[in-house]
mmCIF file of C-alpha atoms in Angstrom:
data_model
loop_
_atom_site.group_PDB
_atom_site.id
_atom_site.type_symbol
_atom_site.label_atom_id
_atom_site.label_comp_id
_atom_site.label_asym_id
_atom_site.label_seq_id
_atom_site.Cartn_x
_atom_site.Cartn_y
_atom_site.Cartn_z
ATOM 1 C CA MET A 1287 56.843 13.916 79.178
ATOM 2 C CA GLY A 1288 59.328 16.776 78.886
ATOM 3 C CA ASP A 1289 59.094 20.411 79.825
ATOM 4 C CA PRO A 1290 55.553 21.736 79.092
ATOM 5 C CA TRP A 1291 56.965 25.278 78.745
ATOM 6 C CA ALA A 1292 59.408 24.233 76.026
ATOM 7 C CA ARG A 1293 56.616 24.379 73.418
ATOM 8 C CA CYS A 1294 55.473 27.833 74.496
ATOM 9 C CA THR A 1295 56.841 30.340 71.986
ATOM 10 C CA ALA A 1296 54.536 33.274 72.679
ATOM 11 C CA THR A 1297 56.077 36.354 74.234
ATOM 12 C CA VAL A 1298 54.257 38.624 76.623
ATOM 13 C CA THR A 1299 54.536 42.324 75.877
ATOM 14 C CA GLN A 1300 54.097 44.825 78.692
ATOM 15 C CA VAL A 1301 51.634 47.536 77.679
ATOM 16 C CA THR A 1302 51.470 50.770 79.657
ATOM 17 C CA VAL A 1303 48.983 53.619 79.643
ATOM 18 C CA PHE A 1304 50.583 57.049 79.933
ATOM 19 C CA VAL A 1305 48.959 60.388 80.642
ATOM 20 C CA ALA A 1306 50.504 63.306 78.780
ATOM 21 C CA TRP A 1307 49.873 67.031 79.071
ATOM 22 C CA THR A 1308 51.138 69.661 76.656
ATOM 23 C CA SER A 1309 50.772 73.421 76.585
ATOM 24 C CA GLU A 1310 50.097 73.270 72.835
ATOM 25 C CA PRO A 1311 47.555 71.281 70.815
ATOM 26 C CA VAL A 1312 48.789 67.907 69.599
ATOM 27 C CA PRO A 1313 48.583 67.322 65.849
ATOM 28 C CA GLU A 1314 46.192 64.500 64.955
ATOM 29 C CA PRO A 1315 46.653 61.833 63.878
ATOM 30 C CA LEU A 1316 50.059 61.615 65.487
ATOM 31 C CA PRO A 1317 52.210 58.669 64.425
ATOM 32 C CA GLY A 1318 54.439 57.275 67.126
ATOM 33 C CA PRO A 1319 55.413 54.215 69.144
ATOM 34 C CA TRP A 1320 51.955 53.722 70.581
ATOM 35 C CA ARG A 1321 49.107 51.332 69.988
ATOM 36 C CA ASP A 1322 46.431 53.937 70.642
ATOM 37 C CA MET A 1323 46.040 57.542 71.685
ATOM 38 C CA HIS A 1324 42.968 59.262 73.133
ATOM 39 C CA VAL A 1325 42.598 63.033 73.406
ATOM 40 C CA ALA A 1326 40.864 63.553 76.762
ATOM 41 C CA ALA A 1327 40.877 67.383 76.635
ATOM 42 C CA ALA A 1328 42.838 70.183 75.010
ATOM 43 C CA GLY A 1329 46.480 69.243 75.553
ATOM 44 C CA LEU A 1330 45.606 66.152 77.647
ATOM 45 C CA LEU A 1331 46.314 62.767 76.093
ATOM 46 C CA MET A 1332 46.034 59.146 77.110
ATOM 47 C CA VAL A 1333 48.612 56.995 75.327
ATOM 48 C CA GLU A 1334 48.768 53.196 75.208
ATOM 49 C CA SER A 1335 52.228 51.901 74.340
ATOM 50 C CA ASP A 1336 54.545 48.960 74.839
ATOM 51 C CA GLU A 1337 57.507 51.353 74.734
ATOM 52 C CA THR A 1338 59.285 52.972 77.673
ATOM 53 C CA LEU A 1339 58.342 56.240 79.320
ATOM 54 C CA SER A 1340 61.447 57.825 77.815
ATOM 55 C CA ARG A 1341 60.580 56.722 74.287
ATOM 56 C CA VAL A 1342 56.967 57.961 74.537
ATOM 57 C CA TYR A 1343 58.122 61.256 76.079
ATOM 58 C CA HIS A 1344 60.715 61.917 73.374
ATOM 59 C CA GLU A 1345 58.398 61.026 70.477
ATOM 60 C CA LEU A 1346 55.795 63.448 71.844
ATOM 61 C CA LYS A 1347 58.461 66.108 72.505
ATOM 62 C CA TRP A 1348 59.810 65.881 68.948
ATOM 63 C CA SER A 1349 56.308 66.220 67.484
ATOM 64 C CA LEU A 1350 55.572 69.494 69.314
ATOM 65 C CA PRO A 1351 56.795 73.021 68.576
ATOM 66 C CA GLU A 1352 60.028 74.132 70.288
ATOM 67 C CA GLY A 1353 59.424 75.447 73.797
ATOM 68 C CA THR A 1354 56.172 73.529 74.372
ATOM 69 C CA SER A 1355 55.653 72.343 77.952
ATOM 70 C CA LEU A 1356 55.240 68.575 78.288
ATOM 71 C CA LEU A 1357 54.522 66.128 81.096
ATOM 72 C CA VAL A 1358 54.307 62.354 80.596
ATOM 73 C CA ALA A 1359 53.697 59.780 83.342
ATOM 74 C CA PRO A 1360 52.513 56.169 83.542
ATOM 75 C CA VAL A 1361 48.986 55.549 84.832
ATOM 76 C CA ALA A 1362 49.041 52.905 87.571
ATOM 77 C CA ALA A 1363 45.264 52.572 87.966
ATOM 78 C CA THR A 1364 42.078 53.982 86.499
ATOM 79 C CA PRO A 1365 41.976 57.557 87.812
ATOM 80 C CA LYS A 1366 38.907 59.390 88.995
ATOM 81 C CA LEU A 1367 37.963 62.026 86.446
ATOM 82 C CA LYS A 1368 35.176 64.323 85.374
ATOM 83 C CA GLY A 1369 34.431 66.663 82.479
ATOM 84 C CA LEU A 1370 36.743 65.102 79.902
ATOM 85 C CA ALA A 1371 35.967 64.082 76.329
ATOM 86 C CA PRO A 1372 33.277 61.438 75.847
ATOM 87 C CA GLY A 1373 34.719 57.947 75.929
ATOM 88 C CA THR A 1374 37.693 58.799 78.150
ATOM 89 C CA VAL A 1375 36.499 56.758 81.151
ATOM 90 C CA THR A 1376 35.683 53.770 78.939
ATOM 91 C CA TRP A 1377 39.036 54.048 77.119
ATOM 92 C CA LEU A 1378 40.900 54.041 80.431
ATOM 93 C CA ARG A 1379 38.849 51.260 82.036
ATOM 94 C CA GLU A 1380 39.561 48.993 79.082
ATOM 95 C CA ARG A 1381 43.314 49.518 79.531
ATOM 96 C CA THR A 1382 43.991 49.941 83.260
#
């Protein structure tokens, strides 16, 4: 019969949603190591990526003007939110 897992060649990729805040507007579209990005409000982004927090942080940092404030953190669960751009809740629910 053999090992049933021996035929399995698919790899599972961990995808994370990050929330990012910047003190400056983010240029759009912004190429980077992410699958998708959603602008939730001025300077507030939701980023879907299979890269690390460090990689996402640095790619955002390098795309912004010198001296721009930046915060990036993983989103563990769908947050409660109100007053953000249309589609933000749906975007997050589909990914968290």
